[in-house]
Amino acid sequence: MSFDHATLGQRVMFANGGAMANIAVAVESLGGARVLLVSDSFVAEFADEVADRVPVVARISEIVQHVPVGNGEAAVALVRNEAADVVVCIGGGSATGLAKYVARDTGIPIVAVPTTFAGSEATNVWGQTEGDRKTTGSHPDVLPRTVIYDSALFASLPGPLAVASGLNAVAHAVDGFWAPKADPINAALGTEGLRALVPGLRGIALDAGDLEAREATIYGAYLAAVAFASAGSGLHHKICHVLGGAFGLSHADTHAVVLPYVMDFNGSVATDAAQRVSDALGGVQAARGLYELRRELGVVDSLHELGMTEDGIEHAVDRVLELVPPTNPRPVDRDSLQVLIGAAWAGSPVGG
């Protein structure tokens, strides 16, 4: 056994109903005196309460997925004009992504308060979109200093969005099994993440108000994101980032659709990863199990349903070929990518 593992350090505060108090504690512990508050529109009421509790000097509530560069630059300018010293972001992965853009370019710390299972709060990865091209990178300043989880904030997340977001978290764990810096530590974290995510998501699908299911899913999503943060982006994430940037597709739904097809492609070679996924799904073949889980949870079935046109497949193949990790367990060429992305576009049955 030989590996070189880096564990990213951050504070995690987890308490049902505790977000307001924990935000105040986190901001104070960072010496925050001038806060930029970034929040999704669906948490506007809670954000108003936060603004009354901590020293907010500026707010952004217009959040666009995939972080267009223009939005990021405007946020950076606002931070500099207002001399903000902490950014608090409340909402999904896009709100966190905008905060990361700010932190990357200004160095101010982030307090992240997630309301979806996106997992961005646990990584040092940033993303931005310019035109139809999404680029990603990593930087130590974009890792939130404190993450505040409160299952009460997830209660209003609509069921379909909740399970799609949770399948994005599943993708973090699975892609981390064969990502460029995969090692036994992040594999263990990803495996434990899956053990919490699968029953948690099934519980939410049955009863969106199930507190134990929500907390299990939050816990699993965090572990999967930590695993992904140290393992890096594998083939699955490279494909999804291209699709999201090029066609403006929903981030979580795209991950949910594509994952079974990447598992089907890599699984025959990445046998340890396939076994871990199979075990989490109760013993069913890994790719087939992920496909059936997506359908069981009622998530959209294909890239076509998300709005991608069939003539976009070739364009996506061209873009992904430039980004395929050389460490992918199975060689990737144009023909294999054409088949993989084409099957995801059509929503074809997977596995045996």
PDB file of N, CA and C in Angstrom, residues 269-303:
ATOM      1  N   VAL A 269     -13.587  -2.749 -15.138  1.00  0.00           N
ATOM      2  CA  VAL A 269     -12.159  -2.634 -14.818  1.00  0.00           C
ATOM      3  C   VAL A 269     -11.967  -2.187 -13.367  1.00  0.00           C
ATOM      4  N   ALA A 270     -12.778  -1.237 -12.936  1.00  0.00           N
ATOM      5  CA  ALA A 270     -12.694  -0.732 -11.556  1.00  0.00           C
ATOM      6  C   ALA A 270     -13.556  -1.626 -10.657  1.00  0.00           C
ATOM      7  N   THR A 271     -13.098  -2.846 -10.454  1.00  0.00           N
ATOM      8  CA  THR A 271     -13.929  -3.845  -9.770  1.00  0.00           C
ATOM      9  C   THR A 271     -14.146  -3.526  -8.295  1.00  0.00           C
ATOM     10  N   ASP A 272     -13.155  -2.928  -7.633  1.00  0.00           N
ATOM     11  CA  ASP A 272     -13.334  -2.568  -6.230  1.00  0.00           C
ATOM     12  C   ASP A 272     -14.403  -1.487  -6.086  1.00  0.00           C
ATOM     13  N   ALA A 273     -14.356  -0.499  -6.977  1.00  0.00           N
ATOM     14  CA  ALA A 273     -15.375   0.552  -6.957  1.00  0.00           C
ATOM     15  C   ALA A 273     -16.752  -0.036  -7.209  1.00  0.00           C
ATOM     16  N   ALA A 274     -16.849  -0.920  -8.194  1.00  0.00           N
ATOM     17  CA  ALA A 274     -18.139  -1.532  -8.517  1.00  0.00           C
ATOM     18  C   ALA A 274     -18.678  -2.319  -7.332  1.00  0.00           C
ATOM     19  N   GLN A 275     -17.798  -3.006  -6.617  1.00  0.00           N
ATOM     20  CA  GLN A 275     -18.248  -3.789  -5.465  1.00  0.00           C
ATOM     21  C   GLN A 275     -18.743  -2.891  -4.343  1.00  0.00           C
ATOM     22  N   ARG A 276     -18.065  -1.786  -4.115  1.00  0.00           N
ATOM     23  CA  ARG A 276     -18.492  -0.847  -3.074  1.00  0.00           C
ATOM     24  C   ARG A 276     -19.879  -0.273  -3.391  1.00  0.00           C
ATOM     25  N   VAL A 277     -20.084   0.071  -4.648  1.00  0.00           N
ATOM     26  CA  VAL A 277     -21.390   0.597  -5.058  1.00  0.00           C
ATOM     27  C   VAL A 277     -22.454  -0.484  -4.941  1.00  0.00           C
ATOM     28  N   SER A 278     -22.133  -1.676  -5.403  1.00  0.00           N
ATOM     29  CA  SER A 278     -23.080  -2.785  -5.320  1.00  0.00           C
ATOM     30  C   SER A 278     -23.475  -3.072  -3.879  1.00  0.00           C
ATOM     31  N   ASP A 279     -22.509  -3.087  -2.992  1.00  0.00           N
ATOM     32  CA  ASP A 279     -22.798  -3.342  -1.573  1.00  0.00           C
ATOM     33  C   ASP A 279     -23.751  -2.299  -1.004  1.00  0.00           C
ATOM     34  N   ALA A 280     -23.521  -1.027  -1.353  1.00  0.00           N
ATOM     35  CA  ALA A 280     -24.379   0.051  -0.838  1.00  0.00           C
ATOM     36  C   ALA A 280     -25.806  -0.055  -1.368  1.00  0.00           C
ATOM     37  N   LEU A 281     -25.956  -0.678  -2.550  1.00  0.00           N
ATOM     38  CA  LEU A 281     -27.264  -0.803  -3.183  1.00  0.00           C
ATOM     39  C   LEU A 281     -27.923  -2.154  -2.922  1.00  0.00           C
ATOM     40  N   GLY A 282     -27.354  -2.922  -1.999  1.00  0.00           N
ATOM     41  CA  GLY A 282     -27.982  -4.177  -1.611  1.00  0.00           C
ATOM     42  C   GLY A 282     -27.584  -5.374  -2.441  1.00  0.00           C
ATOM     43  N   GLY A 283     -26.487  -5.268  -3.193  1.00  0.00           N
ATOM     44  CA  GLY A 283     -25.973  -6.423  -3.921  1.00  0.00           C
ATOM     45  C   GLY A 283     -26.277  -6.446  -5.400  1.00  0.00           C
ATOM     46  N   VAL A 284     -27.102  -5.538  -5.901  1.00  0.00           N
ATOM     47  CA  VAL A 284     -27.390  -5.481  -7.328  1.00  0.00           C
ATOM     48  C   VAL A 284     -26.157  -5.006  -8.089  1.00  0.00           C
ATOM     49  N   GLN A 285     -26.032  -5.414  -9.358  1.00  0.00           N
ATOM     50  CA  GLN A 285     -24.905  -4.974 -10.179  1.00  0.00           C
ATOM     51  C   GLN A 285     -24.829  -3.450 -10.159  1.00  0.00           C
ATOM     52  N   ALA A 286     -23.619  -2.898 -10.042  1.00  0.00           N
ATOM     53  CA  ALA A 286     -23.440  -1.488  -9.689  1.00  0.00           C
ATOM     54  C   ALA A 286     -24.122  -0.525 -10.662  1.00  0.00           C
ATOM     55  N   ALA A 287     -23.814  -0.625 -11.950  1.00  0.00           N
ATOM     56  CA  ALA A 287     -24.377   0.315 -12.922  1.00  0.00           C
ATOM     57  C   ALA A 287     -25.897   0.174 -12.999  1.00  0.00           C
ATOM     58  N   ARG A 288     -26.362  -1.066 -13.024  1.00  0.00           N
ATOM     59  CA  ARG A 288     -27.799  -1.294 -13.068  1.00  0.00           C
ATOM     60  C   ARG A 288     -28.464  -0.737 -11.811  1.00  0.00           C
ATOM     61  N   GLY A 289     -27.800  -0.922 -10.669  1.00  0.00           N
ATOM     62  CA  GLY A 289     -28.355  -0.428  -9.415  1.00  0.00           C
ATOM     63  C   GLY A 289     -28.483   1.083  -9.381  1.00  0.00           C
ATOM     64  N   LEU A 290     -27.472   1.794  -9.908  1.00  0.00           N
ATOM     65  CA  LEU A 290     -27.539   3.254  -9.952  1.00  0.00           C
ATOM     66  C   LEU A 290     -28.641   3.720 -10.901  1.00  0.00           C
ATOM     67  N   TYR A 291     -28.781   3.021 -12.015  1.00  0.00           N
ATOM     68  CA  TYR A 291     -29.844   3.351 -12.969  1.00  0.00           C
ATOM     69  C   TYR A 291     -31.221   3.148 -12.329  1.00  0.00           C
ATOM     70  N   GLU A 292     -31.394   2.018 -11.656  1.00  0.00           N
ATOM     71  CA  GLU A 292     -32.684   1.726 -11.023  1.00  0.00           C
ATOM     72  C   GLU A 292     -32.961   2.668  -9.851  1.00  0.00           C
ATOM     73  N   LEU A 293     -31.914   3.049  -9.115  1.00  0.00           N
ATOM     74  CA  LEU A 293     -32.099   3.990  -8.012  1.00  0.00           C
ATOM     75  C   LEU A 293     -32.599   5.328  -8.534  1.00  0.00           C
ATOM     76  N   ARG A 294     -32.018   5.803  -9.623  1.00  0.00           N
ATOM     77  CA  ARG A 294     -32.464   7.065 -10.201  1.00  0.00           C
ATOM     78  C   ARG A 294     -33.937   6.996 -10.595  1.00  0.00           C
ATOM     79  N   ARG A 295     -34.319   5.897 -11.210  1.00  0.00           N
ATOM     80  CA  ARG A 295     -35.716   5.742 -11.633  1.00  0.00           C
ATOM     81  C   ARG A 295     -36.641   5.581 -10.423  1.00  0.00           C
ATOM     82  N   GLU A 296     -36.181   4.847  -9.423  1.00  0.00           N
ATOM     83  CA  GLU A 296     -36.960   4.672  -8.190  1.00  0.00           C
ATOM     84  C   GLU A 296     -37.230   6.022  -7.518  1.00  0.00           C
ATOM     85  N   LEU A 297     -36.244   6.904  -7.548  1.00  0.00           N
ATOM     86  CA  LEU A 297     -36.373   8.200  -6.890  1.00  0.00           C
ATOM     87  C   LEU A 297     -37.137   9.218  -7.740  1.00  0.00           C
ATOM     88  N   GLY A 298     -37.423   8.868  -8.982  1.00  0.00           N
ATOM     89  CA  GLY A 298     -38.237   9.739  -9.819  1.00  0.00           C
ATOM     90  C   GLY A 298     -37.500  10.905 -10.438  1.00  0.00           C
ATOM     91  N   VAL A 299     -36.180  10.756 -10.607  1.00  0.00           N
ATOM     92  CA  VAL A 299     -35.384  11.823 -11.218  1.00  0.00           C
ATOM     93  C   VAL A 299     -35.486  11.702 -12.746  1.00  0.00           C
ATOM     94  N   VAL A 300     -35.301  12.798 -13.441  1.00  0.00           N
ATOM     95  CA  VAL A 300     -35.386  12.837 -14.903  1.00  0.00           C
ATOM     96  C   VAL A 300     -34.526  11.730 -15.511  1.00  0.00           C
ATOM     97  N   ASP A 301     -34.982  11.190 -16.646  1.00  0.00           N
ATOM     98  CA  ASP A 301     -34.404   9.965 -17.194  1.00  0.00           C
ATOM     99  C   ASP A 301     -33.283  10.156 -18.203  1.00  0.00           C
ATOM    100  N   SER A 302     -33.147  11.330 -18.801  1.00  0.00           N
ATOM    101  CA  SER A 302     -32.195  11.459 -19.898  1.00  0.00           C
ATOM    102  C   SER A 302     -31.736  12.901 -20.065  1.00  0.00           C
ATOM    103  N   LEU A 303     -30.619  13.058 -20.754  1.00  0.00           N
ATOM    104  CA  LEU A 303     -30.145  14.401 -21.105  1.00  0.00           C
ATOM    105  C   LEU A 303     -31.106  15.062 -22.092  1.00  0.00           C
TER     106      LEU A 303
END
